[in-house]
Amino acid sequence: MTKAPANYWLMKSEPFKYSWDDLVAEKEGVWDGVRNHLAKNNLLAMKVGDEAFFYHSREGLEIVGIVTITVEGILDPTDETGKWAAVKIKPKRRFDHPVTLKAIKARPELAECELVRLSRLSVARITPEEWEIICRMAEG
DNA sequence: GCCAACGTTGGC
DNA sequence: GCCAACGTTGGC
């Protein structure tokens, strides 16, 4: 029995900039470019082994799969000031049935999640309960 | 392409 | 330290 992840997250990416397929092609990707303080705090709270939903924003508008945090708390290589953080991730599994934002909004139990409440937050925390519900939705 | 939400900047 | 102006994000 493997240890359950300590935390669950949701990370947004615009697929025309960096998509799930790009991550799969790279095998391991650096999650950088975050320039929002709440998102940064979430990045800093991530631990190796945590799992995160990979969400396509602007286009797609759906959770396409799950990634695992492989390296925590590194400096954002795209940031010259040294103020911003990043993590490394690798793909864990692709959803057979991506979970759309529309479907998430249609679920009253998910109305309070950070994805819905804070639509502009690019790195959101997901509670274990929300994680469970969304994983079940992905099974179709 | 538009606009709402929100963060940041800069004048006072 | 307040707040208006501006820029960015992201859903629609």
mmCIF file with all atom_site columns, C-alpha atoms (C1' of nucleotides) in Angstrom:
data_model
loop_
_atom_site.group_PDB
_atom_site.id
_atom_site.type_symbol
_atom_site.label_atom_id
_atom_site.label_alt_id
_atom_site.label_comp_id
_atom_site.label_asym_id
_atom_site.label_entity_id
_atom_site.label_seq_id
_atom_site.pdbx_PDB_ins_code
_atom_site.Cartn_x
_atom_site.Cartn_y
_atom_site.Cartn_z
_atom_site.occupancy
_atom_site.B_iso_or_equiv
_atom_site.pdbx_formal_charge
_atom_site.auth_seq_id
_atom_site.auth_comp_id
_atom_site.auth_asym_id
_atom_site.auth_atom_id
_atom_site.pdbx_PDB_model_num
ATOM 1   C CA    . MET A 1 1   ? 0.000   0.000  0.000   1.00 0.00 ? 1   MET A CA    1
ATOM 2   C CA    . THR A 1 2   ? 1.549   3.273  -1.056  1.00 0.00 ? 2   THR A CA    1
ATOM 3   C CA    . LYS A 1 3   ? 1.265   6.349  1.080   1.00 0.00 ? 3   LYS A CA    1
ATOM 4   C CA    . ALA A 1 4   ? -1.525  8.715  0.116   1.00 0.00 ? 4   ALA A CA    1
ATOM 5   C CA    . PRO A 1 5   ? -0.452  12.136 -1.178  1.00 0.00 ? 5   PRO A CA    1
ATOM 6   C CA    . ALA A 1 6   ? -0.337  14.801 1.545   1.00 0.00 ? 6   ALA A CA    1
ATOM 7   C CA    . ASN A 1 7   ? -2.025  17.454 -0.568  1.00 0.00 ? 7   ASN A CA    1
ATOM 8   C CA    . TYR A 1 8   ? -4.042  17.791 -3.728  1.00 0.00 ? 8   TYR A CA    1
ATOM 9   C CA    . TRP A 1 9   ? -3.815  20.640 -6.235  1.00 0.00 ? 9   TRP A CA    1
ATOM 10  C CA    . LEU A 1 10  ? -5.032  21.888 -9.542  1.00 0.00 ? 10  LEU A CA    1
ATOM 11  C CA    . MET A 1 11  ? -2.686  23.509 -12.017 1.00 0.00 ? 11  MET A CA    1
ATOM 12  C CA    . LYS A 1 12  ? -3.886  25.497 -14.996 1.00 0.00 ? 12  LYS A CA    1
ATOM 13  C CA    . SER A 1 13  ? -2.120  25.771 -18.289 1.00 0.00 ? 13  SER A CA    1
ATOM 14  C CA    . GLU A 1 14  ? -3.121  27.229 -21.602 1.00 0.00 ? 14  GLU A CA    1
ATOM 15  C CA    . PRO A 1 15  ? -2.755  24.263 -23.942 1.00 0.00 ? 15  PRO A CA    1
ATOM 16  C CA    . PHE A 1 16  ? -1.361  26.380 -26.778 1.00 0.00 ? 16  PHE A CA    1
ATOM 17  C CA    . LYS A 1 17  ? 1.473   27.352 -24.432 1.00 0.00 ? 17  LYS A CA    1
ATOM 18  C CA    . TYR A 1 18  ? 2.010   24.129 -22.516 1.00 0.00 ? 18  TYR A CA    1
ATOM 19  C CA    . SER A 1 19  ? -0.381  21.231 -22.878 1.00 0.00 ? 19  SER A CA    1
ATOM 20  C CA    . TRP A 1 20  ? -0.723  17.782 -21.344 1.00 0.00 ? 20  TRP A CA    1
ATOM 21  C CA    . ASP A 1 21  ? 0.861   16.336 -24.481 1.00 0.00 ? 21  ASP A CA    1
ATOM 22  C CA    . ASP A 1 22  ? 3.817   18.702 -24.105 1.00 0.00 ? 22  ASP A CA    1
ATOM 23  C CA    . LEU A 1 23  ? 4.327   17.424 -20.561 1.00 0.00 ? 23  LEU A CA    1
ATOM 24  C CA    . VAL A 1 24  ? 4.067   13.793 -21.683 1.00 0.00 ? 24  VAL A CA    1
ATOM 25  C CA    . ALA A 1 25  ? 6.617   14.476 -24.436 1.00 0.00 ? 25  ALA A CA    1
ATOM 26  C CA    . GLU A 1 26  ? 9.010   16.029 -21.907 1.00 0.00 ? 26  GLU A CA    1
ATOM 27  C CA    . LYS A 1 27  ? 8.342   13.267 -19.343 1.00 0.00 ? 27  LYS A CA    1
ATOM 28  C CA    . GLU A 1 28  ? 9.113   15.749 -16.575 1.00 0.00 ? 28  GLU A CA    1
ATOM 29  C CA    . GLY A 1 29  ? 8.239   19.448 -16.724 1.00 0.00 ? 29  GLY A CA    1
ATOM 30  C CA    . VAL A 1 30  ? 9.062   22.554 -14.725 1.00 0.00 ? 30  VAL A CA    1
ATOM 31  C CA    . TRP A 1 31  ? 5.947   24.383 -13.588 1.00 0.00 ? 31  TRP A CA    1
ATOM 32  C CA    . ASP A 1 32  ? 7.053   27.996 -13.796 1.00 0.00 ? 32  ASP A CA    1
ATOM 33  C CA    . GLY A 1 33  ? 5.769   31.406 -14.791 1.00 0.00 ? 33  GLY A CA    1
ATOM 34  C CA    . VAL A 1 34  ? 3.488   31.865 -11.783 1.00 0.00 ? 34  VAL A CA    1
ATOM 35  C CA    . ARG A 1 35  ? 3.241   35.549 -10.875 1.00 0.00 ? 35  ARG A CA    1
ATOM 36  C CA    . ASN A 1 36  ? 0.465   35.580 -8.321  1.00 0.00 ? 36  ASN A CA    1
ATOM 37  C CA    . HIS A 1 37  ? 1.085   35.495 -4.596  1.00 0.00 ? 37  HIS A CA    1
ATOM 38  C CA    . LEU A 1 38  ? -1.637  33.057 -3.627  1.00 0.00 ? 38  LEU A CA    1
ATOM 39  C CA    . ALA A 1 39  ? -0.571  30.739 -6.424  1.00 0.00 ? 39  ALA A CA    1
ATOM 40  C CA    . LYS A 1 40  ? 3.029   31.078 -5.255  1.00 0.00 ? 40  LYS A CA    1
ATOM 41  C CA    . ASN A 1 41  ? 2.042   30.190 -1.689  1.00 0.00 ? 41  ASN A CA    1
ATOM 42  C CA    . ASN A 1 42  ? 0.328   27.093 -3.029  1.00 0.00 ? 42  ASN A CA    1
ATOM 43  C CA    . LEU A 1 43  ? 3.429   26.179 -5.027  1.00 0.00 ? 43  LEU A CA    1
ATOM 44  C CA    . LEU A 1 44  ? 5.585   26.540 -1.925  1.00 0.00 ? 44  LEU A CA    1
ATOM 45  C CA    . ALA A 1 45  ? 3.217   24.319 0.044   1.00 0.00 ? 45  ALA A CA    1
ATOM 46  C CA    . MET A 1 46  ? 3.580   21.457 -2.442  1.00 0.00 ? 46  MET A CA    1
ATOM 47  C CA    . LYS A 1 47  ? 5.468   18.385 -1.342  1.00 0.00 ? 47  LYS A CA    1
ATOM 48  C CA    . VAL A 1 48  ? 7.120   15.644 -3.388  1.00 0.00 ? 48  VAL A CA    1
ATOM 49  C CA    . GLY A 1 49  ? 4.474   12.996 -3.973  1.00 0.00 ? 49  GLY A CA    1
ATOM 50  C CA    . ASP A 1 50  ? 1.539   15.411 -3.948  1.00 0.00 ? 50  ASP A CA    1
ATOM 51  C CA    . GLU A 1 51  ? -0.843  15.003 -6.842  1.00 0.00 ? 51  GLU A CA    1
ATOM 52  C CA    . ALA A 1 52  ? -2.421  17.688 -8.981  1.00 0.00 ? 52  ALA A CA    1
ATOM 53  C CA    . PHE A 1 53  ? -5.062  17.908 -11.664 1.00 0.00 ? 53  PHE A CA    1
ATOM 54  C CA    . PHE A 1 54  ? -3.785  19.266 -14.964 1.00 0.00 ? 54  PHE A CA    1
ATOM 55  C CA    . TYR A 1 55  ? -6.340  21.729 -16.296 1.00 0.00 ? 55  TYR A CA    1
ATOM 56  C CA    . HIS A 1 56  ? -6.471  23.282 -19.747 1.00 0.00 ? 56  HIS A CA    1
ATOM 57  C CA    . SER A 1 57  ? -7.515  26.941 -19.487 1.00 0.00 ? 57  SER A CA    1
ATOM 58  C CA    . ARG A 1 58  ? -8.759  29.310 -22.199 1.00 0.00 ? 58  ARG A CA    1
ATOM 59  C CA    . GLU A 1 59  ? -9.109  26.375 -24.564 1.00 0.00 ? 59  GLU A CA    1
ATOM 60  C CA    . GLY A 1 60  ? -10.552 23.026 -23.603 1.00 0.00 ? 60  GLY A CA    1
ATOM 61  C CA    . LEU A 1 61  ? -11.626 24.171 -20.136 1.00 0.00 ? 61  LEU A CA    1
ATOM 62  C CA    . GLU A 1 62  ? -11.287 20.727 -18.682 1.00 0.00 ? 62  GLU A CA    1
ATOM 63  C CA    . ILE A 1 63  ? -9.151  18.628 -16.378 1.00 0.00 ? 63  ILE A CA    1
ATOM 64  C CA    . VAL A 1 64  ? -7.262  16.276 -18.667 1.00 0.00 ? 64  VAL A CA    1
ATOM 65  C CA    . GLY A 1 65  ? -5.227  14.227 -16.212 1.00 0.00 ? 65  GLY A CA    1
ATOM 66  C CA    . ILE A 1 66  ? -3.255  13.874 -13.007 1.00 0.00 ? 66  ILE A CA    1
ATOM 67  C CA    . VAL A 1 67  ? 0.366   14.830 -12.417 1.00 0.00 ? 67  VAL A CA    1
ATOM 68  C CA    . THR A 1 68  ? 2.722   14.025 -9.540  1.00 0.00 ? 68  THR A CA    1
ATOM 69  C CA    . ILE A 1 69  ? 5.043   16.555 -7.910  1.00 0.00 ? 69  ILE A CA    1
ATOM 70  C CA    . THR A 1 70  ? 8.609   15.284 -8.361  1.00 0.00 ? 70  THR A CA    1
ATOM 71  C CA    . VAL A 1 71  ? 10.644  18.244 -7.072  1.00 0.00 ? 71  VAL A CA    1
ATOM 72  C CA    . GLU A 1 72  ? 9.367   20.826 -4.599  1.00 0.00 ? 72  GLU A CA    1
ATOM 73  C CA    . GLY A 1 73  ? 10.319  24.422 -3.841  1.00 0.00 ? 73  GLY A CA    1
ATOM 74  C CA    . ILE A 1 74  ? 12.722  25.372 -6.622  1.00 0.00 ? 74  ILE A CA    1
ATOM 75  C CA    . LEU A 1 75  ? 13.355  28.871 -7.957  1.00 0.00 ? 75  LEU A CA    1
ATOM 76  C CA    . ASP A 1 76  ? 11.436  29.830 -11.065 1.00 0.00 ? 76  ASP A CA    1
ATOM 77  C CA    . PRO A 1 77  ? 14.041  29.665 -13.844 1.00 0.00 ? 77  PRO A CA    1
ATOM 78  C CA    . THR A 1 78  ? 12.102  32.247 -15.865 1.00 0.00 ? 78  THR A CA    1
ATOM 79  C CA    . ASP A 1 79  ? 12.263  34.801 -13.050 1.00 0.00 ? 79  ASP A CA    1
ATOM 80  C CA    . GLU A 1 80  ? 15.311  37.075 -12.873 1.00 0.00 ? 80  GLU A CA    1
ATOM 81  C CA    . THR A 1 81  ? 14.378  38.582 -9.533  1.00 0.00 ? 81  THR A CA    1
ATOM 82  C CA    . GLY A 1 82  ? 14.574  35.292 -7.659  1.00 0.00 ? 82  GLY A CA    1
ATOM 83  C CA    . LYS A 1 83  ? 11.258  35.977 -5.911  1.00 0.00 ? 83  LYS A CA    1
ATOM 84  C CA    . TRP A 1 84  ? 9.088   33.369 -7.579  1.00 0.00 ? 84  TRP A CA    1
ATOM 85  C CA    . ALA A 1 85  ? 8.851   29.663 -7.049  1.00 0.00 ? 85  ALA A CA    1
ATOM 86  C CA    . ALA A 1 86  ? 8.340   26.605 -9.228  1.00 0.00 ? 86  ALA A CA    1
ATOM 87  C CA    . VAL A 1 87  ? 8.038   22.832 -8.919  1.00 0.00 ? 87  VAL A CA    1
ATOM 88  C CA    . LYS A 1 88  ? 8.703   19.904 -11.207 1.00 0.00 ? 88  LYS A CA    1
ATOM 89  C CA    . ILE A 1 89  ? 5.948   17.549 -12.250 1.00 0.00 ? 89  ILE A CA    1
ATOM 90  C CA    . LYS A 1 90  ? 5.495   14.388 -14.224 1.00 0.00 ? 90  LYS A CA    1
ATOM 91  C CA    . PRO A 1 91  ? 2.344   12.952 -15.784 1.00 0.00 ? 91  PRO A CA    1
ATOM 92  C CA    . LYS A 1 92  ? 0.651   10.218 -13.762 1.00 0.00 ? 92  LYS A CA    1
ATOM 93  C CA    . ARG A 1 93  ? -2.381  9.310  -15.774 1.00 0.00 ? 93  ARG A CA    1
ATOM 94  C CA    . ARG A 1 94  ? -4.593  10.778 -18.429 1.00 0.00 ? 94  ARG A CA    1
ATOM 95  C CA    . PHE A 1 95  ? -8.329  10.866 -17.821 1.00 0.00 ? 95  PHE A CA    1
ATOM 96  C CA    . ASP A 1 96  ? -10.398 8.691  -20.140 1.00 0.00 ? 96  ASP A CA    1
ATOM 97  C CA    . HIS A 1 97  ? -13.157 11.240 -19.640 1.00 0.00 ? 97  HIS A CA    1
ATOM 98  C CA    . PRO A 1 98  ? -11.821 14.771 -19.080 1.00 0.00 ? 98  PRO A CA    1
ATOM 99  C CA    . VAL A 1 99  ? -13.811 16.656 -16.462 1.00 0.00 ? 99  VAL A CA    1
ATOM 100 C CA    . THR A 1 100 ? -15.070 19.937 -17.874 1.00 0.00 ? 100 THR A CA    1
ATOM 101 C CA    . LEU A 1 101 ? -15.445 23.173 -15.973 1.00 0.00 ? 101 LEU A CA    1
ATOM 102 C CA    . LYS A 1 102 ? -19.103 23.056 -16.934 1.00 0.00 ? 102 LYS A CA    1
ATOM 103 C CA    . ALA A 1 103 ? -19.521 19.674 -15.261 1.00 0.00 ? 103 ALA A CA    1
ATOM 104 C CA    . ILE A 1 104 ? -17.684 20.905 -12.164 1.00 0.00 ? 104 ILE A CA    1
ATOM 105 C CA    . LYS A 1 105 ? -19.903 23.983 -11.912 1.00 0.00 ? 105 LYS A CA    1
ATOM 106 C CA    . ALA A 1 106 ? -22.960 21.763 -12.255 1.00 0.00 ? 106 ALA A CA    1
ATOM 107 C CA    . ARG A 1 107 ? -22.036 19.924 -9.031  1.00 0.00 ? 107 ARG A CA    1
ATOM 108 C CA    . PRO A 1 108 ? -23.237 21.734 -5.891  1.00 0.00 ? 108 PRO A CA    1
ATOM 109 C CA    . GLU A 1 109 ? -20.567 19.945 -3.806  1.00 0.00 ? 109 GLU A CA    1
ATOM 110 C CA    . LEU A 1 110 ? -17.893 21.619 -5.931  1.00 0.00 ? 110 LEU A CA    1
ATOM 111 C CA    . ALA A 1 111 ? -19.309 25.141 -5.872  1.00 0.00 ? 111 ALA A CA    1
ATOM 112 C CA    . GLU A 1 112 ? -16.906 26.172 -3.110  1.00 0.00 ? 112 GLU A CA    1
ATOM 113 C CA    . CYS A 1 113 ? -13.714 24.848 -4.672  1.00 0.00 ? 113 CYS A CA    1
ATOM 114 C CA    . GLU A 1 114 ? -10.969 27.340 -5.479  1.00 0.00 ? 114 GLU A CA    1
ATOM 115 C CA    . LEU A 1 115 ? -11.229 26.602 -9.188  1.00 0.00 ? 115 LEU A CA    1
ATOM 116 C CA    . VAL A 1 116 ? -14.802 27.900 -9.217  1.00 0.00 ? 116 VAL A CA    1
ATOM 117 C CA    . ARG A 1 117 ? -14.508 30.634 -6.590  1.00 0.00 ? 117 ARG A CA    1
ATOM 118 C CA    . LEU A 1 118 ? -11.170 32.066 -7.725  1.00 0.00 ? 118 LEU A CA    1
ATOM 119 C CA    . SER A 1 119 ? -11.351 31.655 -11.454 1.00 0.00 ? 119 SER A CA    1
ATOM 120 C CA    . ARG A 1 120 ? -8.098  33.495 -12.110 1.00 0.00 ? 120 ARG A CA    1
ATOM 121 C CA    . LEU A 1 121 ? -6.003  31.476 -9.704  1.00 0.00 ? 121 LEU A CA    1
ATOM 122 C CA    . SER A 1 122 ? -3.593  29.342 -11.717 1.00 0.00 ? 122 SER A CA    1
ATOM 123 C CA    . VAL A 1 123 ? -2.553  27.030 -8.861  1.00 0.00 ? 123 VAL A CA    1
ATOM 124 C CA    . ALA A 1 124 ? -5.454  26.026 -6.647  1.00 0.00 ? 124 ALA A CA    1
ATOM 125 C CA    . ARG A 1 125 ? -5.764  23.766 -3.629  1.00 0.00 ? 125 ARG A CA    1
ATOM 126 C CA    . ILE A 1 126 ? -8.207  20.861 -3.901  1.00 0.00 ? 126 ILE A CA    1
ATOM 127 C CA    . THR A 1 127 ? -9.642  19.226 -0.795  1.00 0.00 ? 127 THR A CA    1
ATOM 128 C CA    . PRO A 1 128 ? -9.536  15.402 -0.506  1.00 0.00 ? 128 PRO A CA    1
ATOM 129 C CA    . GLU A 1 129 ? -13.333 15.363 -0.814  1.00 0.00 ? 129 GLU A CA    1
ATOM 130 C CA    . GLU A 1 130 ? -13.258 17.449 -3.999  1.00 0.00 ? 130 GLU A CA    1
ATOM 131 C CA    . TRP A 1 131 ? -10.439 15.279 -5.352  1.00 0.00 ? 131 TRP A CA    1
ATOM 132 C CA    . GLU A 1 132 ? -12.506 12.162 -4.793  1.00 0.00 ? 132 GLU A CA    1
ATOM 133 C CA    . ILE A 1 133 ? -15.586 13.581 -6.506  1.00 0.00 ? 133 ILE A CA    1
ATOM 134 C CA    . ILE A 1 134 ? -13.646 14.774 -9.549  1.00 0.00 ? 134 ILE A CA    1
ATOM 135 C CA    . CYS A 1 135 ? -11.772 11.477 -9.909  1.00 0.00 ? 135 CYS A CA    1
ATOM 136 C CA    . ARG A 1 136 ? -15.083 9.662  -9.892  1.00 0.00 ? 136 ARG A CA    1
ATOM 137 C CA    . MET A 1 137 ? -16.445 12.028 -12.556 1.00 0.00 ? 137 MET A CA    1
ATOM 138 C CA    . ALA A 1 138 ? -13.412 11.210 -14.725 1.00 0.00 ? 138 ALA A CA    1
ATOM 139 C CA    . GLU A 1 139 ? -14.381 7.552  -14.733 1.00 0.00 ? 139 GLU A CA    1
ATOM 140 C CA    . GLY A 1 140 ? -17.361 8.555  -16.822 1.00 0.00 ? 140 GLY A CA    1
ATOM 141 C "C1'" . DG  B 2 1   ? -13.392 39.555 -29.069 1.00 0.00 ? 1   DG  B "C1'" 1
ATOM 142 C "C1'" . DC  B 2 2   ? -15.542 41.123 -24.902 1.00 0.00 ? 2   DC  B "C1'" 1
ATOM 143 C "C1'" . DC  B 2 3   ? -15.696 41.925 -20.218 1.00 0.00 ? 3   DC  B "C1'" 1
ATOM 144 C "C1'" . DA  B 2 4   ? -15.564 40.833 -15.153 1.00 0.00 ? 4   DA  B "C1'" 1
ATOM 145 C "C1'" . DA  B 2 5   ? -12.437 40.000 -11.513 1.00 0.00 ? 5   DA  B "C1'" 1
ATOM 146 C "C1'" . DC  B 2 6   ? -8.473  40.956 -9.459  1.00 0.00 ? 6   DC  B "C1'" 1
ATOM 147 C "C1'" . DG  B 2 7   ? -3.579  42.472 -8.834  1.00 0.00 ? 7   DG  B "C1'" 1
ATOM 148 C "C1'" . DT  B 2 8   ? -0.308  46.207 -9.355  1.00 0.00 ? 8   DT  B "C1'" 1
ATOM 149 C "C1'" . DT  B 2 9   ? 1.216   50.833 -9.992  1.00 0.00 ? 9   DT  B "C1'" 1
ATOM 150 C "C1'" . DG  B 2 10  ? 1.647   55.567 -9.193  1.00 0.00 ? 10  DG  B "C1'" 1
ATOM 151 C "C1'" . DG  B 2 11  ? -0.162  60.265 -8.068  1.00 0.00 ? 11  DG  B "C1'" 1
ATOM 152 C "C1'" . DC  B 2 12  ? -1.615  62.692 -4.331  1.00 0.00 ? 12  DC  B "C1'" 1
ATOM 153 C "C1'" . DG  C 2 1   ? -2.006  55.092 2.924   1.00 0.00 ? 1   DG  C "C1'" 1
ATOM 154 C "C1'" . DC  C 2 2   ? -5.828  55.739 -0.300  1.00 0.00 ? 2   DC  C "C1'" 1
ATOM 155 C "C1'" . DC  C 2 3   ? -7.723  55.006 -4.633  1.00 0.00 ? 3   DC  C "C1'" 1
ATOM 156 C "C1'" . DA  C 2 4   ? -8.074  55.615 -9.679  1.00 0.00 ? 4   DA  C "C1'" 1
ATOM 157 C "C1'" . DA  C 2 5   ? -5.981  53.855 -13.717 1.00 0.00 ? 5   DA  C "C1'" 1
ATOM 158 C "C1'" . DC  C 2 6   ? -4.121  50.270 -15.955 1.00 0.00 ? 6   DC  C "C1'" 1
ATOM 159 C "C1'" . DG  C 2 7   ? -2.706  45.411 -17.166 1.00 0.00 ? 7   DG  C "C1'" 1
ATOM 160 C "C1'" . DT  C 2 8   ? -3.583  40.500 -17.061 1.00 0.00 ? 8   DT  C "C1'" 1
ATOM 161 C "C1'" . DT  C 2 9   ? -6.197  36.345 -16.669 1.00 0.00 ? 9   DT  C "C1'" 1
ATOM 162 C "C1'" . DG  C 2 10  ? -9.626  33.431 -18.085 1.00 0.00 ? 10  DG  C "C1'" 1
ATOM 163 C "C1'" . DG  C 2 11  ? -14.669 32.322 -18.816 1.00 0.00 ? 11  DG  C "C1'" 1
ATOM 164 C "C1'" . DC  C 2 12  ? -18.055 33.223 -22.034 1.00 0.00 ? 12  DC  C "C1'" 1
#
